[in-house]
Amino acid sequence: MAINYRYRHQFGNSPEGTSHRMSMDTTAGWTIESAAEVLLTAEATRSDRHPITDDWPDLDLDTAYQVQAALLARKVAQGERIIGVKLGLTSRAKQQRMGISSPLTAWLTDGMVLEAGVPIPTAELIHPRVEPEIVFVLGEKLQGPGITAATAMAAVRSVHAGLEVIDSRFTDFKFTLPDVVADNASSSRFVIGSVAYQPDDIDLAQEACLLSVDGTVVDSATGAAVQGHPAEALALAANALAERGLALEAGSIVLTGGMTDAVFVEPGQQIVAEFTHLGNVTVVGA
């Protein structure tokens, strides 16, 4: 699959227009930059930690997105490229528990791509989990506000199966909403299946997936688990990004959110997502 990199104008060394705010002092002695540094250090050293909100209780959602932007700016400065978006909390039940009404958004870089057949580098991660996803590749730019599920799907070039490897920098995956937003929604790695469908040729709400570990089915779901339909999640994400002056670029990869609960992966384990039409995607823990 050809990957189109078109986020340079949105994500230079200072994504989301936050450079003038990144040194902002806080009542807890934290700054946006220091929070980003803490998270990047935890990722680089494979050392989980307690939530930032334990030390910075005033961290709100808007500021958390600024931390996320500062974190991505550093990755871009180190040579990574933004290639798309991942959505989190696309289950309505999870949204209600977190007190939000739309998915959270985070960013994908080329450093997160896991090629088919390449084992998950568990030695480089803290406590990886895997979840199956329906993946979109956009054929044209998608920019809110006012995006509906229909207009969102009209921007989709192809639909694929995928597996995302998430790896929170917080101990036991315990965090508040601002914590996980700042942590770029526990981003780590992802792999996309080779089967591609045109969006009009598949009923994504009914597309089923069986998730198995070492040959044993451990969970199942359909695309309806993702906001009722993955296109609804895509539309909500585009509109939420527009509130921060951002858009989804043509060529973007979009992970629409976990269809099932995520499962832990151990070295040597094989995890397979078997979709009705989109084929199988397999990962193995190294």
mmCIF file of C-alpha atoms in Angstrom:
data_model
loop_
_atom_site.group_PDB
_atom_site.id
_atom_site.type_symbol
_atom_site.label_atom_id
_atom_site.label_comp_id
_atom_site.label_asym_id
_atom_site.label_seq_id
_atom_site.Cartn_x
_atom_site.Cartn_y
_atom_site.Cartn_z
ATOM 1 C CA MET A 1 0.000 0.000 0.000
ATOM 2 C CA ALA A 2 1.358 3.409 -0.917
ATOM 3 C CA ILE A 3 1.466 5.792 2.034
ATOM 4 C CA ASN A 4 0.931 9.455 1.325
ATOM 5 C CA TYR A 5 2.655 11.909 3.678
ATOM 6 C CA ARG A 6 0.872 15.278 3.598
ATOM 7 C CA TYR A 7 0.972 16.547 7.150
ATOM 8 C CA ARG A 8 4.090 18.698 6.943
ATOM 9 C CA HIS A 9 2.076 21.919 6.919
ATOM 10 C CA GLN A 10 0.000 20.788 9.911
ATOM 11 C CA PHE A 11 2.810 19.071 11.804
ATOM 12 C CA GLY A 12 6.147 20.753 11.540
ATOM 13 C CA ASN A 13 8.125 21.124 14.705
ATOM 14 C CA SER A 14 5.069 22.654 16.327
ATOM 15 C CA PRO A 15 1.841 20.786 15.541
ATOM 16 C CA GLU A 16 -1.589 22.230 16.217
ATOM 17 C CA GLY A 17 -0.199 25.745 16.551
ATOM 18 C CA THR A 18 0.855 25.162 20.146
ATOM 19 C CA SER A 19 4.453 26.367 20.187
ATOM 20 C CA HIS A 20 3.538 29.629 21.860
ATOM 21 C CA ARG A 21 1.873 27.731 24.693
ATOM 22 C CA MET A 22 4.271 24.884 25.273
ATOM 23 C CA SER A 23 6.267 26.642 27.986
ATOM 24 C CA MET A 24 3.127 27.646 29.855
ATOM 25 C CA ASP A 25 3.517 27.394 33.635
ATOM 26 C CA THR A 26 0.963 25.450 35.624
ATOM 27 C CA THR A 27 -0.116 25.616 39.223
ATOM 28 C CA ALA A 28 1.388 22.169 39.768
ATOM 29 C CA GLY A 29 4.777 23.174 38.393
ATOM 30 C CA TRP A 30 4.261 21.183 35.191
ATOM 31 C CA THR A 31 4.394 22.495 31.645
ATOM 32 C CA ILE A 32 3.116 21.078 28.386
ATOM 33 C CA GLU A 33 6.722 20.436 27.346
ATOM 34 C CA SER A 34 7.659 18.700 30.596
ATOM 35 C CA ALA A 35 4.629 16.411 30.375
ATOM 36 C CA ALA A 36 5.541 15.479 26.803
ATOM 37 C CA GLU A 37 9.111 14.773 27.900
ATOM 38 C CA VAL A 38 7.932 12.507 30.736
ATOM 39 C CA LEU A 39 5.831 10.454 28.330
ATOM 40 C CA LEU A 40 8.545 10.200 25.681
ATOM 41 C CA THR A 41 11.076 9.129 28.304
ATOM 42 C CA ALA A 42 8.705 6.446 29.609
ATOM 43 C CA GLU A 43 8.248 5.141 26.069
ATOM 44 C CA ALA A 44 11.980 5.155 25.307
ATOM 45 C CA THR A 45 12.977 3.474 28.570
ATOM 46 C CA ARG A 46 10.030 1.038 28.787
ATOM 47 C CA SER A 47 9.146 2.375 32.234
ATOM 48 C CA ASP A 48 5.494 2.808 33.114
ATOM 49 C CA ARG A 49 4.415 5.396 35.638
ATOM 50 C CA HIS A 50 1.434 6.725 37.572
ATOM 51 C CA PRO A 51 -0.958 9.055 35.739
ATOM 52 C CA ILE A 52 0.197 12.605 35.138
ATOM 53 C CA THR A 53 -3.073 13.812 36.620
ATOM 54 C CA ASP A 54 -1.944 12.444 39.996
ATOM 55 C CA ASP A 55 0.690 15.206 39.969
ATOM 56 C CA TRP A 56 -1.125 17.683 37.730
ATOM 57 C CA PRO A 57 -4.808 17.456 38.745
ATOM 58 C CA ASP A 58 -5.660 20.582 36.740
ATOM 59 C CA LEU A 59 -4.676 18.939 33.455
ATOM 60 C CA ASP A 60 -7.782 19.302 31.291
ATOM 61 C CA LEU A 61 -8.676 17.874 27.910
ATOM 62 C CA ASP A 62 -7.660 20.941 25.899
ATOM 63 C CA THR A 63 -4.263 21.080 27.554
ATOM 64 C CA ALA A 64 -3.864 17.313 27.155
ATOM 65 C CA TYR A 65 -4.241 17.705 23.383
ATOM 66 C CA GLN A 66 -1.508 20.336 23.540
ATOM 67 C CA VAL A 67 0.733 17.823 25.342
ATOM 68 C CA GLN A 68 -0.097 15.291 22.621
ATOM 69 C CA ALA A 69 0.857 17.872 19.987
ATOM 70 C CA ALA A 70 4.149 18.640 21.734
ATOM 71 C CA LEU A 71 4.919 14.922 21.905
ATOM 72 C CA LEU A 72 4.231 14.501 18.180
ATOM 73 C CA ALA A 73 6.275 17.590 17.358
ATOM 74 C CA ARG A 74 9.281 15.945 18.991
ATOM 75 C CA LYS A 75 8.740 12.744 17.050
ATOM 76 C CA VAL A 76 8.548 14.734 13.825
ATOM 77 C CA ALA A 77 11.709 16.622 14.752
ATOM 78 C CA GLN A 78 13.421 13.243 15.212
ATOM 79 C CA GLY A 79 12.496 12.214 11.668
ATOM 80 C CA GLU A 80 9.129 10.471 11.984
ATOM 81 C CA ARG A 81 6.322 11.428 9.611
ATOM 82 C CA ILE A 82 2.633 11.769 10.351
ATOM 83 C CA ILE A 83 0.685 9.358 8.157
ATOM 84 C CA GLY A 84 -2.779 9.355 9.667
ATOM 85 C CA VAL A 85 -5.040 9.251 12.665
ATOM 86 C CA LYS A 86 -6.218 6.728 15.207
ATOM 87 C CA LEU A 87 -9.488 6.965 17.074
ATOM 88 C CA GLY A 88 -10.002 5.901 20.642
ATOM 89 C CA LEU A 89 -13.040 5.361 22.835
ATOM 90 C CA THR A 90 -15.284 4.687 19.855
ATOM 91 C CA SER A 91 -17.541 2.482 21.977
ATOM 92 C CA ARG A 92 -20.481 4.463 23.329
ATOM 93 C CA ALA A 93 -20.272 2.574 26.622
ATOM 94 C CA LYS A 94 -16.629 3.605 27.055
ATOM 95 C CA GLN A 95 -17.490 7.198 26.152
ATOM 96 C CA GLN A 96 -20.160 7.293 28.826
ATOM 97 C CA ARG A 97 -17.707 5.966 31.409
ATOM 98 C CA MET A 98 -15.222 8.684 30.453
ATOM 99 C CA GLY A 99 -17.818 11.442 30.234
ATOM 100 C CA ILE A 100 -17.392 12.312 26.545
ATOM 101 C CA SER A 101 -19.678 12.190 23.515
ATOM 102 C CA SER A 102 -17.235 11.537 20.666
ATOM 103 C CA PRO A 103 -14.045 9.532 20.088
ATOM 104 C CA LEU A 104 -10.697 10.922 21.098
ATOM 105 C CA THR A 105 -8.159 11.472 18.348
ATOM 106 C CA ALA A 106 -4.467 10.669 18.194
ATOM 107 C CA TRP A 107 -1.839 10.442 15.468
ATOM 108 C CA LEU A 108 -0.072 7.715 13.520
ATOM 109 C CA THR A 109 3.529 7.998 12.369
ATOM 110 C CA ASP A 110 5.554 5.896 9.980
ATOM 111 C CA GLY A 111 7.540 4.695 13.002
ATOM 112 C CA MET A 112 4.439 2.834 14.193
ATOM 113 C CA VAL A 113 3.975 0.772 11.024
ATOM 114 C CA LEU A 114 4.439 -2.956 11.538
ATOM 115 C CA GLU A 115 4.896 -4.738 8.233
ATOM 116 C CA ALA A 116 2.990 -7.979 7.662
ATOM 117 C CA GLY A 117 4.956 -10.946 8.992
ATOM 118 C CA VAL A 118 7.221 -8.849 11.216
ATOM 119 C CA PRO A 119 6.873 -9.867 14.889
ATOM 120 C CA ILE A 120 5.701 -7.373 17.492
ATOM 121 C CA PRO A 121 8.897 -6.142 19.195
ATOM 122 C CA THR A 122 7.674 -6.914 22.708
ATOM 123 C CA ALA A 123 11.150 -6.269 24.127
ATOM 124 C CA GLU A 124 10.760 -2.625 23.056
ATOM 125 C CA LEU A 125 7.340 -2.205 24.661
ATOM 126 C CA ILE A 126 6.013 -2.003 28.211
ATOM 127 C CA HIS A 127 2.819 -4.086 28.312
ATOM 128 C CA PRO A 128 1.435 -4.385 24.768
ATOM 129 C CA ARG A 129 -2.134 -5.270 24.001
ATOM 130 C CA VAL A 130 -3.698 -5.979 20.602
ATOM 131 C CA GLU A 131 -7.128 -5.096 19.236
ATOM 132 C CA PRO A 132 -8.764 -5.587 15.821
ATOM 133 C CA GLU A 133 -9.830 -2.557 13.805
ATOM 134 C CA ILE A 134 -11.502 -1.567 10.574
ATOM 135 C CA VAL A 135 -9.071 0.702 8.726
ATOM 136 C CA PHE A 136 -9.782 3.423 6.190
ATOM 137 C CA VAL A 137 -7.420 4.937 3.648
ATOM 138 C CA LEU A 138 -8.689 8.318 2.500
ATOM 139 C CA GLY A 139 -8.797 9.233 -1.158
ATOM 140 C CA GLU A 140 -9.428 12.902 -0.540
ATOM 141 C CA LYS A 141 -9.087 15.481 2.203
ATOM 142 C CA LEU A 142 -11.747 15.375 4.912
ATOM 143 C CA GLN A 143 -12.270 18.586 6.811
ATOM 144 C CA GLY A 144 -15.004 19.541 9.245
ATOM 145 C CA PRO A 145 -17.136 20.974 10.572
ATOM 146 C CA GLY A 146 -20.394 19.521 9.353
ATOM 147 C CA ILE A 147 -19.060 16.130 8.268
ATOM 148 C CA THR A 148 -21.681 13.361 8.273
ATOM 149 C CA ALA A 149 -21.171 9.617 8.010
ATOM 150 C CA ALA A 150 -22.145 9.815 4.328
ATOM 151 C CA THR A 151 -19.670 12.580 3.490
ATOM 152 C CA ALA A 152 -17.008 10.788 5.519
ATOM 153 C CA MET A 153 -17.442 7.571 3.558
ATOM 154 C CA ALA A 154 -17.368 9.495 0.281
ATOM 155 C CA ALA A 155 -13.793 10.505 1.163
ATOM 156 C CA VAL A 156 -12.669 6.907 1.768
ATOM 157 C CA ARG A 157 -10.632 5.254 -0.992
ATOM 158 C CA SER A 158 -10.359 1.763 0.486
ATOM 159 C CA VAL A 159 -11.268 -0.291 3.543
ATOM 160 C CA HIS A 160 -8.978 -2.824 5.213
ATOM 161 C CA ALA A 161 -8.705 -5.045 8.268
ATOM 162 C CA GLY A 162 -6.096 -4.156 10.835
ATOM 163 C CA LEU A 163 -4.600 -4.933 14.198
ATOM 164 C CA GLU A 164 -3.394 -2.204 16.505
ATOM 165 C CA VAL A 165 -0.810 -2.772 19.215
ATOM 166 C CA ILE A 166 -1.444 -0.353 22.070
ATOM 167 C CA ASP A 167 1.035 0.234 24.875
ATOM 168 C CA SER A 168 0.099 2.719 27.573
ATOM 169 C CA ARG A 169 2.878 4.505 29.399
ATOM 170 C CA PHE A 170 0.756 4.297 32.557
ATOM 171 C CA THR A 171 0.899 1.390 34.994
ATOM 172 C CA ASP A 172 -1.761 -1.283 34.409
ATOM 173 C CA PHE A 173 -3.394 0.870 31.705
ATOM 174 C CA LYS A 174 -4.967 2.994 34.452
ATOM 175 C CA PHE A 175 -5.463 6.636 33.504
ATOM 176 C CA THR A 176 -7.940 9.479 33.208
ATOM 177 C CA LEU A 177 -9.135 10.873 29.888
ATOM 178 C CA PRO A 178 -6.571 13.740 29.849
ATOM 179 C CA ASP A 179 -3.795 11.242 30.612
ATOM 180 C CA VAL A 180 -4.594 8.974 27.662
ATOM 181 C CA VAL A 181 -5.057 11.909 25.294
ATOM 182 C CA ALA A 182 -1.674 13.321 26.292
ATOM 183 C CA ASP A 183 -0.159 9.862 25.746
ATOM 184 C CA ASN A 184 -1.394 9.882 22.123
ATOM 185 C CA ALA A 185 -4.045 7.296 22.979
ATOM 186 C CA SER A 186 -1.539 4.587 23.963
ATOM 187 C CA SER A 187 -0.166 4.474 20.424
ATOM 188 C CA SER A 188 2.543 1.947 19.610
ATOM 189 C CA ARG A 189 2.345 -0.173 16.420
ATOM 190 C CA PHE A 190 -0.213 -1.259 13.839
ATOM 191 C CA VAL A 191 -0.472 -3.629 10.892
ATOM 192 C CA ILE A 192 -2.921 -3.425 7.977
ATOM 193 C CA GLY A 193 -4.273 -6.375 6.014
ATOM 194 C CA SER A 194 -3.677 -6.757 2.283
ATOM 195 C CA VAL A 195 -7.354 -7.200 1.304
ATOM 196 C CA ALA A 196 -8.932 -3.944 0.151
ATOM 197 C CA TYR A 197 -12.610 -3.164 -0.444
ATOM 198 C CA GLN A 198 -14.292 -0.148 -1.938
ATOM 199 C CA PRO A 199 -16.498 1.422 0.738
ATOM 200 C CA ASP A 200 -19.693 0.873 -1.282
ATOM 201 C CA ASP A 201 -18.963 -2.831 -1.660
ATOM 202 C CA ILE A 202 -19.094 -3.851 1.989
ATOM 203 C CA ASP A 203 -21.557 -3.508 4.874
ATOM 204 C CA LEU A 204 -19.174 -2.343 7.583
ATOM 205 C CA ALA A 205 -21.762 -2.343 10.359
ATOM 206 C CA GLN A 206 -22.279 -6.074 9.767
ATOM 207 C CA GLU A 207 -18.636 -6.941 9.063
ATOM 208 C CA ALA A 208 -17.749 -9.501 11.732
ATOM 209 C CA CYS A 209 -14.417 -10.261 13.344
ATOM 210 C CA LEU A 210 -13.206 -13.188 15.425
ATOM 211 C CA LEU A 211 -10.150 -12.511 17.590
ATOM 212 C CA SER A 212 -8.092 -15.559 18.535
ATOM 213 C CA VAL A 213 -4.978 -16.162 20.593
ATOM 214 C CA ASP A 214 -2.957 -19.262 19.739
ATOM 215 C CA GLY A 215 -5.954 -20.730 17.916
ATOM 216 C CA THR A 216 -8.547 -20.070 20.626
ATOM 217 C CA VAL A 217 -11.251 -17.499 19.922
ATOM 218 C CA VAL A 218 -11.263 -15.009 22.790
ATOM 219 C CA ASP A 219 -13.614 -12.304 21.508
ATOM 220 C CA SER A 220 -15.810 -11.277 18.597
ATOM 221 C CA ALA A 221 -17.603 -8.191 17.325
ATOM 222 C CA THR A 222 -19.002 -6.492 14.262
ATOM 223 C CA GLY A 223 -18.295 -3.053 12.860
ATOM 224 C CA ALA A 224 -21.374 -1.786 14.681
ATOM 225 C CA ALA A 225 -19.265 -1.860 17.851
ATOM 226 C CA VAL A 226 -17.449 1.202 16.488
ATOM 227 C CA GLN A 227 -19.860 4.083 17.127
ATOM 228 C CA GLY A 228 -22.671 2.115 15.452
ATOM 229 C CA HIS A 229 -20.739 2.281 12.163
ATOM 230 C CA PRO A 230 -17.076 3.126 11.544
ATOM 231 C CA ALA A 231 -18.158 5.987 9.260
ATOM 232 C CA GLU A 232 -19.840 7.663 12.231
ATOM 233 C CA ALA A 233 -16.557 7.521 14.135
ATOM 234 C CA LEU A 234 -14.697 8.977 11.154
ATOM 235 C CA ALA A 235 -17.177 11.853 10.867
ATOM 236 C CA LEU A 236 -16.986 12.655 14.570
ATOM 237 C CA ALA A 237 -13.193 12.626 14.405
ATOM 238 C CA ALA A 238 -13.102 14.974 11.410
ATOM 239 C CA ASN A 239 -15.400 17.406 13.179
ATOM 240 C CA ALA A 240 -13.433 17.220 16.421
ATOM 241 C CA LEU A 241 -10.177 17.890 14.567
ATOM 242 C CA ALA A 242 -11.763 20.881 12.865
ATOM 243 C CA GLU A 243 -12.314 22.454 16.280
ATOM 244 C CA ARG A 244 -8.522 22.511 16.622
ATOM 245 C CA GLY A 245 -7.987 23.803 13.080
ATOM 246 C CA LEU A 246 -6.948 20.400 11.704
ATOM 247 C CA ALA A 247 -8.106 18.151 8.879
ATOM 248 C CA LEU A 248 -7.559 14.609 7.619
ATOM 249 C CA GLU A 249 -5.358 14.691 4.542
ATOM 250 C CA ALA A 250 -5.792 12.631 1.393
ATOM 251 C CA GLY A 251 -3.834 9.398 1.695
ATOM 252 C CA SER A 252 -4.307 9.251 5.459
ATOM 253 C CA ILE A 253 -4.592 5.941 7.229
ATOM 254 C CA VAL A 254 -7.385 5.991 9.811
ATOM 255 C CA LEU A 255 -7.672 3.352 12.518
ATOM 256 C CA THR A 256 -11.344 3.618 13.434
ATOM 257 C CA GLY A 257 -11.139 2.107 16.922
ATOM 258 C CA GLY A 258 -11.017 -1.246 18.640
ATOM 259 C CA MET A 259 -13.871 -3.584 17.778
ATOM 260 C CA THR A 260 -13.257 -5.829 20.793
ATOM 261 C CA ASP A 261 -11.454 -5.499 24.076
ATOM 262 C CA ALA A 262 -7.697 -5.518 23.670
ATOM 263 C CA VAL A 263 -5.787 -8.674 24.606
ATOM 264 C CA PHE A 264 -2.308 -8.848 26.077
ATOM 265 C CA VAL A 265 0.389 -10.294 23.843
ATOM 266 C CA GLU A 266 3.277 -12.361 25.173
ATOM 267 C CA PRO A 267 6.438 -13.387 23.327
ATOM 268 C CA GLY A 268 5.659 -16.296 21.001
ATOM 269 C CA GLN A 269 1.887 -15.816 21.040
ATOM 270 C CA GLN A 270 0.008 -15.621 17.762
ATOM 271 C CA ILE A 271 -2.972 -13.299 17.557
ATOM 272 C CA VAL A 272 -5.288 -13.481 14.555
ATOM 273 C CA ALA A 273 -8.179 -11.226 13.570
ATOM 274 C CA GLU A 274 -10.428 -13.120 11.154
ATOM 275 C CA PHE A 275 -12.867 -10.858 9.286
ATOM 276 C CA THR A 276 -15.852 -11.992 7.234
ATOM 277 C CA HIS A 277 -14.800 -10.222 4.036
ATOM 278 C CA LEU A 278 -11.659 -8.227 4.841
ATOM 279 C CA GLY A 279 -9.492 -11.289 5.367
ATOM 280 C CA ASN A 280 -7.202 -12.268 8.216
ATOM 281 C CA VAL A 281 -4.523 -10.212 9.948
ATOM 282 C CA THR A 282 -1.932 -11.970 12.105
ATOM 283 C CA VAL A 283 0.687 -10.771 14.544
ATOM 284 C CA VAL A 284 3.154 -12.727 16.649
ATOM 285 C CA GLY A 285 4.900 -11.587 19.785
ATOM 286 C CA ALA A 286 8.683 -11.616 19.368
#
